[in-house]
Amino acid sequence: MIILEDVEYSYDGIYTALRGVTLQVDRGESVAIMGTNGAGKTTLIKHFNGLLRPQAGNVFLEGKDTSQMSVAEMAKIVGLVFQNPDHQLFLESCKKEIAFGLKNLGFTQEEAEERCDQTLSRLGLEGFAERSPFALSGGERKRVALASVLATEPDVLALDEPTIGQDARQKESLARMLMEMNKKGRTVIVVTHDIEFVIEHFPRTIAMSDGQIVADGDTSSVLTHEEVLERCSLTLPQMTQAAKALRHRFDNVSDRLASLSDIESIATTLLEGA
Amino acid sequence: MALVKFDDFSYKYYGADSLALKKINLTIDNGEYVVITGPSGCGKTTLCRAINGLVPRFHRGYIAGHVYVDEKDTREHEVAHFAAIAGLVFQNPENQLVTLNVEKEIAFGPENLGVNPVEVRRRVEEIIDLLDLEHLRDKHPHEMSGGEQQRVAMAATLALNPQILVADEPTSNLDPKSAEKILEIISTLNKRGMTVVLVEHRLDLVAKEATRVVLMDRGRIVADGTPTEVLVADICQDIGVGIPKATEIYKRLNAKGLRLGSVPLTGEELALLIQEGTV
Ligand SMILES: Nc1ncnc2c1ncn2[C@@H]1O[C@H](COP(=O)(O)OP(=O)(O)OP(=O)(O)O)[C@@H](O)[C@H]1O
Ligand SMILES: Nc1ncnc2c1ncn2[C@@H]1O[C@H](COP(=O)(O)OP(=O)(O)OP(=O)(O)O)[C@@H](O)[C@H]1O
Ligand SMILES: [Mg+2]
Ligand SMILES: [Mg+2]
């Protein structure tokens, strides 16, 4: 469990990137954090593993006040993937990159290799083990960064923009991995601008703007709340836009967050009736 | 002659096992808005780098065939020569940003091209205003959020006033409103004559403004046509490329024998077509 109480943080003492953030994420939840560029999302999740320390307020991890915990202790519980893979990758092969974290956690060479191979293959990186992480495409680099954390299966996964540079198929396999880990009791927290990814996989959404949490709740209610969308620079997803436009004409169309199959069945009924 | 012409162009990065681009033939004319898409690792960034000469002049490797930009062979001219013609917005904005603050970053490109100082100032102010960067003016480019960096990278490239804007996933770090806004600006510049080559995975964002979609897979071009032609083709799903949800609905309805009047790319278009189909 992660608890933040009135957390404040400023990089330069002038502008405040987090202005009193309070939140609780329970063990086994999956949560998306969305919102305006510069709202403080990256700053916020760097507090989860102690990379940044609150200048005011408190952070609790598994019931413990983190001001008493080292980054090494916190990093055993929370695995963080950076928004920019350049800030994460530093070894000469993908395999070493992934084995590094596993060895730190006490896995044997054999176990580490098995997990490494498994994770690479699940993220569409078969045959990448010996390649340098510096000679890859952008999307591949991001997946190596993800692999290095996912391979360790930490209790809490905190992923900053995990879908950047990913095509639909890679996004799908990533989501499947995250949901499997979630089912096994891991907490999954993603920061993302990808609304479709959130709607399909995350029941809870936290929306931020200007260093504060503007809304925190059911994804379907947060992402259909006009004022929240406006303040947090979010837009309605395509299917919900379609539902809204159809609602002007047909009163049996609901205005909640619509999925592909919702619209497909509405359209089928309407067109077959015509 | 076309503004950009790939003539049987192949390329392999130094030390790589396989070709990143395989016998690419592609011509892009003045005024087009071309979206390049395809699975991660298929060669989109390499293609962008070949348009402004970074491949092969900066990224060394094996090369066969030619790329002509504004009728000049990229093998025979310095990268600097193409800077004024084809402005590249890097996939990873941090790698593009080299100066100490945002204002200097935007001025850097045109200053290096020898644009006169008065004009440089004018462009800097215009672009700060256009891209909403006033509050970031004095910030260090490496002390900003990912999305802020990406907006600055776009600003720095637009300041070159390039004939072709080559933008490599320019909205990947942007919040949805900001992505909409940047794409609107790009589309306006395209209507005023700027040629656009834009790499994007999320086709729902860009398909409606593009004049053409080029689909790549494993170093090759596998489809090339209008957005609706390409996105409705089964090859997209076959190679794992996501199509707009509205287009997906069109295809599903079609499979049930329910035909919409045309292929929708947005939610509104879809809603309109369904209404038309029920009258
Ligand atoms: N290293 C830094 N030094 C100074 N200011 C910073 C630094 N990193 C971020 N900031 C500022 O702190 C604020 C919050 O940044 P943060 O990276 O947390 O935003 P974000 O919500 O993750 O945005 P994005 O969606 O663009 O990634 C922004 O105004 C940003 O300019
Ligand atoms: N510097 C490099 N050295 C060796 N191989 C490279 C290098 N950069 C990219 N590659 C390889 O070349 C191929 C094409 O890479 P490219 O970056 O063009 O792909 P992309 O389509 O842009 O992918 P993404 O969507 O992930 O950004 C990939 O197989 C990649 O692994
Ligand atoms: Mg961020
Ligand atoms: Mg790329």
Coordinates of C-alpha atoms and ligand atoms in Angstrom, one line a residue:
Chain A
M1 CA 0.0 0.0 0.0
I2 CA 1.2 3.5 -0.9
I3 CA -0.1 6.6 1.0
L4 CA 0.9 10.2 0.2
E5 CA -0.2 12.9 2.6
D6 CA -0.1 16.6 1.5
V7 CA 3.1 16.0 -0.5
E8 CA 4.8 19.1 -1.8
Y9 CA 7.8 19.3 -4.1
S10 CA 9.7 22.0 -5.9
Y11 CA 12.7 21.5 -8.2
D12 CA 14.0 25.0 -8.0
G13 CA 12.3 26.6 -5.0
I14 CA 10.3 29.0 -7.2
Y15 CA 7.8 26.9 -9.1
T16 CA 6.0 24.2 -7.1
A17 CA 5.6 20.9 -9.1
L18 CA 3.5 19.2 -6.5
R19 CA 1.1 21.3 -4.4
G20 CA -0.3 19.2 -1.6
V21 CA -0.9 15.7 -3.1
T22 CA -2.8 13.2 -1.0
L23 CA -3.6 9.7 -2.3
Q24 CA -3.8 6.1 -1.3
V25 CA -3.2 3.1 -3.6
D26 CA -4.1 -0.3 -2.0
R27 CA -2.2 -3.5 -2.6
G28 CA -3.4 -5.2 -5.8
E29 CA -5.0 -2.1 -7.4
S30 CA -4.4 -1.0 -11.0
V31 CA -4.4 2.8 -11.4
A32 CA -3.8 5.2 -14.2
I33 CA -2.5 8.7 -13.7
M34 CA -3.4 11.2 -16.4
G35 CA -3.3 14.9 -17.0
T36 CA -1.8 18.0 -18.5
N37 CA 1.9 18.2 -19.6
G38 CA 3.9 19.5 -16.6
A39 CA 1.1 18.7 -14.1
G40 CA 3.6 16.8 -11.9
K41 CA 2.8 13.1 -12.8
T42 CA 6.5 12.1 -13.2
T43 CA 7.4 14.1 -10.1
L44 CA 4.7 12.3 -8.2
I45 CA 5.7 8.7 -9.1
K46 CA 9.3 9.4 -8.4
H47 CA 8.2 9.8 -4.8
F48 CA 6.9 6.1 -4.8
N49 CA 10.5 4.7 -4.8
G50 CA 12.3 7.5 -3.0
L51 CA 14.0 9.0 -6.1
L52 CA 12.5 12.2 -4.9
R53 CA 11.7 13.0 -1.3
P54 CA 8.8 15.2 -0.2
Q55 CA 9.7 18.7 0.8
A56 CA 6.6 18.8 2.9
G57 CA 4.1 16.0 3.7
N58 CA 4.7 12.3 4.1
V59 CA 5.0 9.2 2.0
F60 CA 4.2 5.8 3.5
L61 CA 5.0 2.4 1.9
E62 CA 3.6 -0.8 3.3
G63 CA 2.7 1.1 6.4
K64 CA 6.2 2.5 7.0
D65 CA 7.1 6.1 6.9
T66 CA 9.6 6.3 4.0
S67 CA 11.7 9.1 5.6
Q68 CA 13.2 6.2 7.6
M69 CA 13.7 4.0 4.4
S70 CA 16.6 4.1 2.0
V71 CA 16.1 4.2 -1.8
A72 CA 17.5 0.7 -2.0
E73 CA 14.8 -0.6 0.5
M74 CA 12.1 1.2 -1.4
A75 CA 13.3 0.1 -4.8
K76 CA 12.9 -3.5 -3.7
I77 CA 9.1 -2.9 -3.3
V78 CA 8.5 -0.4 -6.1
G79 CA 9.9 -1.0 -9.6
L80 CA 9.9 2.3 -11.6
V81 CA 10.2 2.6 -15.4
F82 CA 11.3 6.1 -16.5
Q83 CA 9.4 8.1 -19.1
N84 CA 12.6 8.4 -21.1
P85 CA 14.5 5.1 -21.5
D86 CA 17.8 7.0 -21.9
H87 CA 17.6 7.7 -18.2
Q88 CA 17.4 4.0 -17.4
L89 CA 19.5 2.0 -19.7
F90 CA 23.3 2.0 -19.2
L91 CA 24.7 -1.5 -19.8
E92 CA 26.2 -2.9 -23.0
S93 CA 23.7 -5.6 -23.7
C94 CA 19.9 -6.1 -23.3
K95 CA 20.5 -9.2 -21.3
K96 CA 22.9 -7.5 -18.9
E97 CA 20.4 -4.7 -18.5
I98 CA 17.7 -7.1 -17.4
A99 CA 19.9 -9.5 -15.4
F100 CA 21.2 -6.5 -13.4
G101 CA 18.0 -6.0 -11.4
L102 CA 17.4 -9.7 -11.0
K103 CA 20.9 -10.3 -9.5
N104 CA 20.5 -7.4 -7.1
L105 CA 17.4 -9.1 -5.8
G106 CA 19.4 -12.4 -5.2
F107 CA 18.2 -14.5 -8.2
T108 CA 20.7 -17.2 -9.3
Q109 CA 22.4 -16.9 -12.7
E110 CA 20.1 -19.6 -14.0
E111 CA 16.9 -18.1 -12.8
A112 CA 18.0 -14.7 -14.0
E113 CA 18.6 -16.1 -17.5
E114 CA 15.3 -17.9 -17.6
R115 CA 13.4 -14.8 -16.6
C116 CA 15.3 -12.6 -18.9
D117 CA 14.5 -14.8 -21.9
Q118 CA 10.9 -15.1 -21.0
T119 CA 10.5 -11.3 -20.5
L120 CA 12.3 -10.5 -23.7
S121 CA 10.1 -12.8 -25.7
R122 CA 6.9 -11.6 -24.2
L123 CA 7.8 -8.0 -25.1
G124 CA 8.5 -8.9 -28.7
L125 CA 12.3 -8.8 -28.2
E126 CA 13.3 -12.3 -29.1
G127 CA 16.9 -12.4 -30.3
F128 CA 17.7 -9.1 -28.6
A129 CA 19.6 -10.5 -25.6
E130 CA 23.1 -9.8 -26.9
R131 CA 22.2 -6.6 -28.7
S132 CA 23.3 -3.2 -27.3
P133 CA 20.4 -1.1 -25.9
F134 CA 22.0 1.9 -27.6
A135 CA 21.5 0.5 -31.2
L136 CA 17.7 0.0 -31.1
S137 CA 14.6 1.8 -32.3
G138 CA 12.8 4.1 -29.9
G139 CA 10.0 1.6 -29.2
E140 CA 12.4 -1.3 -28.7
R141 CA 14.4 0.8 -26.2
K142 CA 11.3 1.5 -24.2
R143 CA 10.5 -2.2 -24.1
V144 CA 14.0 -3.1 -22.9
A145 CA 13.5 -0.5 -20.1
L146 CA 10.1 -2.1 -19.3
A147 CA 11.6 -5.6 -19.4
S148 CA 14.3 -4.8 -16.9
V149 CA 11.7 -3.9 -14.3
L150 CA 8.9 -6.3 -15.3
A151 CA 11.4 -9.3 -15.1
T152 CA 11.8 -8.7 -11.3
E153 CA 8.0 -8.7 -10.7
P154 CA 8.1 -6.2 -7.9
D155 CA 5.1 -5.7 -5.5
V156 CA 4.4 -2.4 -7.0
L157 CA 5.0 -1.5 -10.7
A158 CA 5.2 2.3 -11.4
L159 CA 5.4 2.8 -15.1
D160 CA 5.9 6.3 -16.7
E161 CA 4.3 6.4 -20.1
P162 CA 4.8 2.7 -20.9
T163 CA 3.0 2.8 -24.3
I164 CA 5.2 5.5 -25.9
G165 CA 6.6 4.2 -29.2
Q166 CA 4.5 1.0 -29.1
D167 CA 2.3 -0.3 -31.9
A168 CA -1.1 -1.8 -31.2
R169 CA 0.2 -5.4 -30.9
Q170 CA 3.0 -4.5 -28.5
K171 CA 0.6 -2.5 -26.4
E172 CA -1.7 -5.4 -26.2
S173 CA 1.1 -7.8 -25.0
L174 CA 2.3 -5.3 -22.5
A175 CA -1.3 -4.9 -21.2
R176 CA -1.6 -8.6 -20.9
M177 CA 1.6 -8.9 -18.9
L178 CA 0.5 -6.1 -16.5
M179 CA -2.9 -7.6 -16.0
E180 CA -1.5 -11.0 -15.2
M181 CA 0.8 -9.5 -12.6
N182 CA -2.1 -7.6 -11.2
K183 CA -4.1 -10.8 -10.9
K184 CA -1.2 -12.3 -8.9
G185 CA -1.6 -9.4 -6.4
R186 CA 0.9 -6.9 -7.8
T187 CA -0.1 -3.2 -7.7
V188 CA 0.1 -1.6 -11.1
I189 CA 0.4 2.2 -11.5
V190 CA 0.8 3.8 -14.9
V191 CA 1.3 7.4 -15.9
T192 CA -0.1 7.8 -19.5
H193 CA -1.7 10.1 -22.0
D194 CA -3.2 7.1 -23.8
I195 CA -6.9 7.3 -23.1
E196 CA -7.8 4.1 -24.9
F197 CA -5.2 2.1 -23.0
V198 CA -6.6 3.4 -19.7
I199 CA -10.2 2.7 -20.6
E200 CA -9.5 -0.8 -21.6
H201 CA -7.3 -1.8 -18.7
F202 CA -7.5 0.5 -15.7
P203 CA -10.6 0.7 -13.4
R204 CA -9.3 3.7 -11.5
T205 CA -8.0 7.0 -12.8
I206 CA -6.3 9.9 -11.1
A207 CA -6.4 13.1 -13.1
M208 CA -3.9 15.9 -12.4
S209 CA -3.4 19.5 -13.3
D210 CA -1.0 22.1 -12.1
G211 CA 0.6 20.1 -9.3
Q212 CA -2.7 18.8 -7.8
I213 CA -5.1 15.9 -8.1
V214 CA -8.3 17.2 -9.7
A215 CA -10.2 13.9 -9.7
D216 CA -9.7 10.4 -8.4
G217 CA -12.2 7.6 -9.0
D218 CA -13.8 5.2 -11.4
T219 CA -12.2 5.6 -14.8
S220 CA -15.6 5.8 -16.5
S221 CA -16.8 8.7 -14.3
V222 CA -13.5 10.6 -14.3
L223 CA -13.1 10.5 -18.0
T224 CA -16.6 11.6 -18.8
H225 CA -16.6 14.6 -16.4
E226 CA -16.5 17.6 -18.6
E227 CA -14.9 19.9 -16.1
V228 CA -12.2 17.4 -15.3
L229 CA -11.4 16.8 -19.0
E230 CA -11.2 20.6 -19.5
R231 CA -8.9 21.2 -16.5
C232 CA -6.6 18.2 -17.2
S233 CA -6.3 18.6 -21.0
L234 CA -8.0 15.4 -21.7
T235 CA -10.3 14.6 -24.6
L236 CA -13.2 12.1 -25.1
P237 CA -12.2 8.9 -26.8
Q238 CA -13.5 8.2 -30.3
M239 CA -16.2 5.7 -29.3
T240 CA -17.6 8.1 -26.6
Q241 CA -17.6 10.9 -29.2
A242 CA -19.6 8.7 -31.5
A243 CA -22.0 7.8 -28.7
K244 CA -22.5 11.4 -27.9
A245 CA -23.2 12.4 -31.5
L246 CA -25.7 9.5 -31.8
R247 CA -27.4 10.5 -28.7
H248 CA -28.7 13.6 -30.2
R249 CA -30.7 11.5 -32.6
F250 CA -31.5 8.3 -30.7
D251 CA -32.5 8.4 -27.0
N252 CA -31.7 4.8 -26.4
V253 CA -27.9 5.5 -26.6
S254 CA -26.3 6.0 -23.2
D255 CA -23.7 8.7 -22.5
R256 CA -21.3 6.7 -20.3
L257 CA -17.9 5.7 -21.6
A258 CA -18.6 3.7 -24.7
S259 CA -16.5 0.7 -25.9
L260 CA -16.0 -0.6 -29.4
S261 CA -18.6 -3.4 -28.8
D262 CA -21.1 -0.9 -27.3
I263 CA -21.0 1.2 -30.5
E264 CA -20.9 -1.9 -32.7
S265 CA -24.1 -3.3 -31.2
I266 CA -25.9 0.1 -31.2
A267 CA -25.0 0.6 -34.9
T268 CA -26.1 -3.0 -35.7
T269 CA -29.4 -2.5 -34.1
L270 CA -30.0 0.9 -35.7
L271 CA -28.9 -0.2 -39.2
E272 CA -30.8 -3.5 -39.1
G273 CA -33.9 -1.7 -38.0
A274 CA -33.6 0.7 -40.9
Chain B
M1 CA 11.2 16.2 -60.0
A2 CA 9.6 15.1 -56.7
L3 CA 10.7 16.9 -53.5
V4 CA 11.8 13.6 -52.0
K5 CA 12.7 10.6 -54.0
F6 CA 13.9 7.2 -52.6
D7 CA 15.4 5.2 -55.5
D8 CA 15.9 1.5 -54.5
F9 CA 17.4 2.7 -51.2
S10 CA 18.7 0.1 -48.8
Y11 CA 20.4 0.7 -45.5
K12 CA 22.0 -1.3 -42.7
Y13 CA 23.3 0.3 -39.5
Y14 CA 27.0 -0.3 -38.7
G15 CA 27.2 -3.5 -36.7
A16 CA 23.6 -4.6 -37.3
D17 CA 22.7 -8.1 -38.7
S18 CA 19.9 -7.0 -40.9
L19 CA 18.8 -4.2 -43.2
A20 CA 16.8 -1.4 -41.6
L21 CA 15.5 -0.3 -45.0
K22 CA 15.1 -2.7 -47.9
K23 CA 14.9 -1.4 -51.5
I24 CA 12.7 1.6 -50.7
N25 CA 11.1 3.4 -53.6
L26 CA 9.1 6.4 -52.6
T27 CA 8.4 9.8 -54.0
I28 CA 6.9 12.6 -52.0
D29 CA 5.7 15.7 -53.8
N30 CA 5.5 19.3 -52.7
G31 CA 2.5 19.9 -50.4
E32 CA 1.7 16.4 -49.4
Y33 CA 0.9 15.3 -45.8
V34 CA 2.3 11.8 -45.5
V35 CA 1.8 9.7 -42.4
I36 CA 4.4 6.9 -42.0
T37 CA 3.3 4.0 -39.8
G38 CA 4.1 0.4 -39.1
P39 CA 5.2 -1.9 -36.2
S40 CA 7.9 -0.8 -33.8
G41 CA 11.3 -1.5 -35.4
C42 CA 10.1 -1.5 -39.0
G43 CA 12.3 1.4 -40.1
K44 CA 10.3 4.6 -39.7
T45 CA 12.9 6.6 -37.9
T46 CA 15.6 5.4 -40.3
L47 CA 13.4 6.6 -43.2
C48 CA 13.1 10.0 -41.5
R49 CA 16.9 10.2 -41.0
A50 CA 17.4 9.3 -44.6
I51 CA 15.3 12.3 -45.7
N52 CA 17.5 14.9 -43.9
G53 CA 20.8 13.2 -44.6
L54 CA 21.5 12.0 -41.1
V55 CA 21.5 8.5 -42.7
P56 CA 24.1 7.9 -44.1
R57 CA 26.2 10.9 -43.1
F58 CA 25.8 10.8 -39.4
H59 CA 24.7 7.3 -38.8
R60 CA 27.2 5.3 -40.7
G61 CA 26.4 2.0 -42.3
Y62 CA 26.0 0.0 -45.4
I63 CA 24.0 1.7 -48.1
A64 CA 22.7 1.0 -51.6
G65 CA 20.6 3.1 -53.9
H66 CA 19.9 6.8 -53.5
V67 CA 17.8 9.4 -51.8
Y68 CA 17.3 12.7 -53.6
V69 CA 16.0 15.7 -51.6
D70 CA 15.2 18.7 -53.6
E71 CA 17.0 17.0 -56.5
K72 CA 20.2 16.6 -54.5
D73 CA 21.7 13.2 -53.7
T74 CA 22.0 12.9 -49.9
R75 CA 25.2 10.9 -50.3
E76 CA 26.9 13.9 -52.0
H77 CA 25.9 16.8 -49.7
E78 CA 26.6 17.7 -46.1
V79 CA 23.8 17.2 -43.5
A80 CA 23.9 21.0 -43.0
H81 CA 22.7 21.5 -46.6
F82 CA 19.5 19.6 -45.9
A83 CA 18.8 21.3 -42.5
A84 CA 17.1 24.2 -44.2
I85 CA 15.0 21.9 -46.5
A86 CA 14.0 19.0 -44.3
G87 CA 13.6 19.9 -40.6
L88 CA 13.5 16.8 -38.4
V89 CA 11.8 16.6 -35.0
F90 CA 13.5 13.7 -33.2
Q91 CA 11.6 10.8 -31.7
N92 CA 13.4 11.4 -28.4
P93 CA 13.2 15.2 -27.9
E94 CA 15.9 15.3 -25.3
N95 CA 18.5 14.2 -27.9
Q96 CA 17.6 17.1 -30.0
L97 CA 17.9 19.8 -27.4
V98 CA 21.4 21.3 -27.1
T99 CA 21.2 24.8 -25.6
L100 CA 20.8 26.3 -22.1
N101 CA 17.3 27.6 -22.4
V102 CA 14.1 27.4 -24.5
E103 CA 14.5 30.8 -26.1
K104 CA 18.1 30.0 -27.2
E105 CA 17.0 26.6 -28.4
I106 CA 14.4 28.0 -30.8
A107 CA 16.9 30.6 -32.0
F108 CA 19.7 28.1 -32.4
G109 CA 18.6 26.6 -35.8
P110 CA 17.9 29.7 -37.8
E111 CA 21.0 31.4 -36.3
N112 CA 23.1 28.6 -37.6
L113 CA 21.5 28.9 -41.0
G114 CA 22.6 32.5 -41.1
V115 CA 19.1 34.0 -40.9
N116 CA 19.4 37.7 -40.0
P117 CA 19.0 38.5 -36.3
V118 CA 15.9 40.6 -36.7
E119 CA 14.1 37.7 -38.5
V120 CA 15.4 35.2 -35.9
R121 CA 13.9 37.3 -33.1
R122 CA 10.6 37.6 -35.0
R123 CA 10.4 33.8 -35.5
V124 CA 11.3 33.0 -31.9
E125 CA 8.5 35.3 -30.6
E126 CA 6.0 34.0 -33.1
I127 CA 6.7 30.4 -32.2
I128 CA 6.8 30.9 -28.5
D129 CA 3.3 32.4 -28.9
L130 CA 2.1 29.7 -31.3
L131 CA 3.1 26.8 -29.2
D132 CA 2.3 28.3 -25.8
L133 CA 5.9 28.3 -24.5
E134 CA 6.0 31.7 -22.7
H135 CA 6.1 30.1 -19.2
L136 CA 9.0 27.9 -20.3
R137 CA 11.1 30.6 -22.0
D138 CA 13.9 30.7 -19.6
K139 CA 13.9 27.0 -18.6
H140 CA 16.7 24.6 -19.2
P141 CA 15.6 22.0 -21.8
H142 CA 16.8 19.2 -19.6
E143 CA 14.9 20.5 -16.6
M144 CA 11.4 20.1 -18.0
S145 CA 8.7 17.5 -18.3
G146 CA 8.7 15.1 -21.2
G147 CA 5.8 16.8 -22.9
E148 CA 7.3 20.2 -22.5
Q149 CA 10.5 19.0 -24.1
Q150 CA 8.6 17.6 -27.0
R151 CA 6.8 20.9 -27.6
V152 CA 10.2 22.7 -27.5
A153 CA 11.7 20.2 -30.0
M154 CA 8.8 20.9 -32.4
A155 CA 9.3 24.7 -31.9
A156 CA 13.0 24.5 -32.6
T157 CA 12.4 22.6 -35.9
L158 CA 9.6 24.9 -37.0
A159 CA 11.9 27.9 -36.4
L160 CA 14.0 26.6 -39.3
N161 CA 11.0 27.2 -41.5
P162 CA 11.7 24.0 -43.4
Q163 CA 10.2 23.1 -46.8
I164 CA 9.5 19.6 -45.4
L165 CA 8.7 19.0 -41.8
V166 CA 9.7 15.5 -40.8
A167 CA 8.2 14.8 -37.4
D168 CA 9.0 11.4 -35.7
E169 CA 6.2 10.6 -33.3
P170 CA 5.8 14.3 -32.3
T171 CA 2.8 13.7 -30.0
S172 CA 4.1 10.7 -28.1
N173 CA 4.6 12.6 -24.8
L174 CA 1.8 15.1 -25.3
D175 CA -1.4 15.3 -23.3
P176 CA -4.4 14.8 -25.6
K177 CA -5.4 18.5 -25.9
S178 CA -1.8 19.5 -26.6
A179 CA -1.5 16.7 -29.2
E180 CA -4.6 18.0 -30.9
K181 CA -3.3 21.5 -30.9
I182 CA 0.1 20.6 -32.3
L183 CA -1.5 18.5 -35.0
E184 CA -3.8 21.4 -35.9
I185 CA -0.8 23.7 -36.3
I186 CA 0.9 21.1 -38.5
S187 CA -2.2 20.8 -40.6
T188 CA -2.5 24.6 -41.0
L189 CA 1.2 24.8 -42.0
N190 CA 0.6 22.0 -44.6
K191 CA -2.3 23.9 -46.1
R192 CA 0.0 27.0 -46.4
G193 CA 2.4 24.8 -48.4
M194 CA 4.7 23.0 -46.0
T195 CA 5.2 19.4 -47.0
V196 CA 4.7 17.1 -44.0
V197 CA 6.1 13.6 -43.2
L198 CA 4.9 12.5 -39.9
V199 CA 5.5 9.2 -38.1
E200 CA 2.6 8.0 -35.8
H201 CA 1.3 4.9 -34.2
R202 CA -2.0 6.4 -33.1
L203 CA -3.7 6.8 -36.5
D204 CA -6.9 8.0 -34.9
L205 CA -5.1 11.3 -34.2
V206 CA -3.7 12.0 -37.6
A207 CA -5.5 10.0 -40.3
K208 CA -8.2 12.6 -41.0
E209 CA -5.7 15.4 -41.9
A210 CA -3.2 13.3 -43.9
T211 CA -3.4 13.1 -47.7
R212 CA -1.5 9.8 -47.7
V213 CA -0.6 6.9 -45.4
V214 CA 2.6 4.8 -46.0
L215 CA 2.6 1.5 -44.1
M216 CA 5.9 -0.2 -43.4
D217 CA 6.9 -3.6 -42.2
R218 CA 10.4 -5.0 -41.6
G219 CA 12.2 -2.4 -43.6
R220 CA 9.8 -2.4 -46.6
I221 CA 6.8 -0.3 -47.7
V222 CA 3.8 -2.7 -47.7
A223 CA 1.0 -0.3 -48.5
D224 CA 0.7 3.2 -49.8
G225 CA -2.5 5.1 -50.5
T226 CA -5.1 7.5 -49.1
P227 CA -5.8 7.1 -45.4
T228 CA -9.1 5.3 -45.9
E229 CA -7.6 3.0 -48.5
V230 CA -4.8 1.9 -46.3
L231 CA -6.6 1.8 -43.0
V232 CA -9.4 -0.3 -44.2
A233 CA -7.1 -3.0 -45.6
D234 CA -6.6 -6.2 -43.6
I235 CA -2.9 -5.9 -43.7
C236 CA -3.0 -3.4 -40.8
Q237 CA -4.3 -5.9 -38.4
D238 CA -2.1 -8.7 -39.9
I239 CA 1.0 -6.8 -39.0
G240 CA -0.2 -5.5 -35.7
V241 CA -0.9 -1.8 -36.6
G242 CA -3.9 -0.2 -34.8
I243 CA -6.6 1.5 -36.9
P244 CA -9.0 4.1 -35.6
K245 CA -11.9 2.5 -33.7
A246 CA -14.4 4.1 -36.1
T247 CA -12.7 2.4 -39.0
E248 CA -12.8 -0.9 -37.1
I249 CA -16.5 -0.5 -36.6
Y250 CA -17.0 0.1 -40.3
K251 CA -15.1 -3.2 -41.0
R252 CA -17.1 -5.2 -38.5
L253 CA -20.4 -3.9 -39.8
N254 CA -19.3 -4.6 -43.4
A255 CA -18.6 -8.2 -42.4
K256 CA -22.2 -8.5 -41.2
G257 CA -23.4 -7.1 -44.6
L258 CA -24.2 -3.7 -43.1
R259 CA -22.7 -1.1 -45.4
L260 CA -21.9 2.5 -44.4
G261 CA -21.7 5.1 -47.2
S262 CA -17.9 5.6 -46.8
V263 CA -15.0 4.7 -44.5
P264 CA -15.0 6.8 -41.2
L265 CA -11.8 7.8 -39.5
T266 CA -13.3 9.7 -36.5
G267 CA -16.1 9.2 -34.0
E268 CA -18.1 12.0 -35.5
E269 CA -17.8 10.7 -39.0
L270 CA -18.9 7.3 -37.9
A271 CA -22.0 8.8 -36.0
L272 CA -22.9 10.7 -39.2
L273 CA -22.7 7.7 -41.4
I274 CA -24.8 5.6 -39.1
Q275 CA -27.5 8.3 -39.0
E276 CA -27.4 8.5 -42.8
G277 CA -27.7 4.8 -43.0
T278 CA -30.9 4.8 -40.9
V279 CA -32.9 7.4 -42.8
Ligands
LIG1 N1 14.6 18.5 -13.5 C1 13.7 19.5 -13.4 N2 14.1 20.7 -13.0 C2 13.3 21.8 -12.9 N3 12.0 21.7 -13.1 C3 11.5 20.5 -13.5 C4 12.3 19.3 -13.7 N4 11.6 18.3 -14.1 C5 10.3 18.8 -14.2 N5 10.3 20.1 -13.9 C6 9.1 20.9 -13.9 O1 8.1 20.4 -12.9 C7 6.8 20.4 -13.4 C8 6.3 19.0 -13.3 O2 7.0 18.1 -14.2 P1 6.7 16.6 -14.4 O3 7.8 16.1 -15.2 O4 6.4 16.0 -13.1 O5 5.4 16.7 -15.3 P2 4.5 15.6 -16.0 O6 3.1 15.7 -15.4 O7 5.2 14.3 -15.9 O8 4.5 16.1 -17.5 P3 4.5 15.3 -18.9 O9 3.2 14.8 -19.2 O10 4.9 16.3 -19.9 O11 5.6 14.2 -18.8 C9 6.9 21.0 -14.8 O12 6.5 22.3 -14.7 C10 8.3 20.9 -15.2 O13 8.7 22.0 -16.0
LIG2 N1 21.8 2.7 -34.2 C1 21.4 1.5 -34.6 N2 22.3 0.5 -34.8 C2 21.8 -0.7 -35.2 N3 20.5 -1.0 -35.4 C3 19.6 -0.1 -35.3 C4 20.0 1.3 -34.8 N4 18.9 2.0 -34.7 C5 17.9 1.2 -35.1 N5 18.3 0.0 -35.4 C6 17.5 -1.2 -35.9 O1 17.0 -0.8 -37.2 C7 15.6 -1.2 -37.3 C8 14.8 0.0 -37.7 O2 14.8 0.9 -36.6 P1 14.0 2.3 -36.6 O3 14.4 3.1 -35.4 O4 14.0 2.9 -37.9 O5 12.5 1.7 -36.3 P2 11.1 2.4 -36.1 O6 10.2 2.0 -37.1 O7 11.4 3.9 -36.0 O8 10.7 1.8 -34.7 P3 9.9 2.5 -33.4 O9 8.5 2.6 -33.8 O10 10.2 1.5 -32.3 O11 10.6 3.8 -33.2 C9 15.3 -1.9 -36.0 O12 15.4 -3.3 -36.2 C10 16.3 -1.4 -35.0 O13 16.6 -2.4 -34.1
MG3 MG 6.1 13.0 -17.2
MG4 MG 11.2 5.3 -34.4

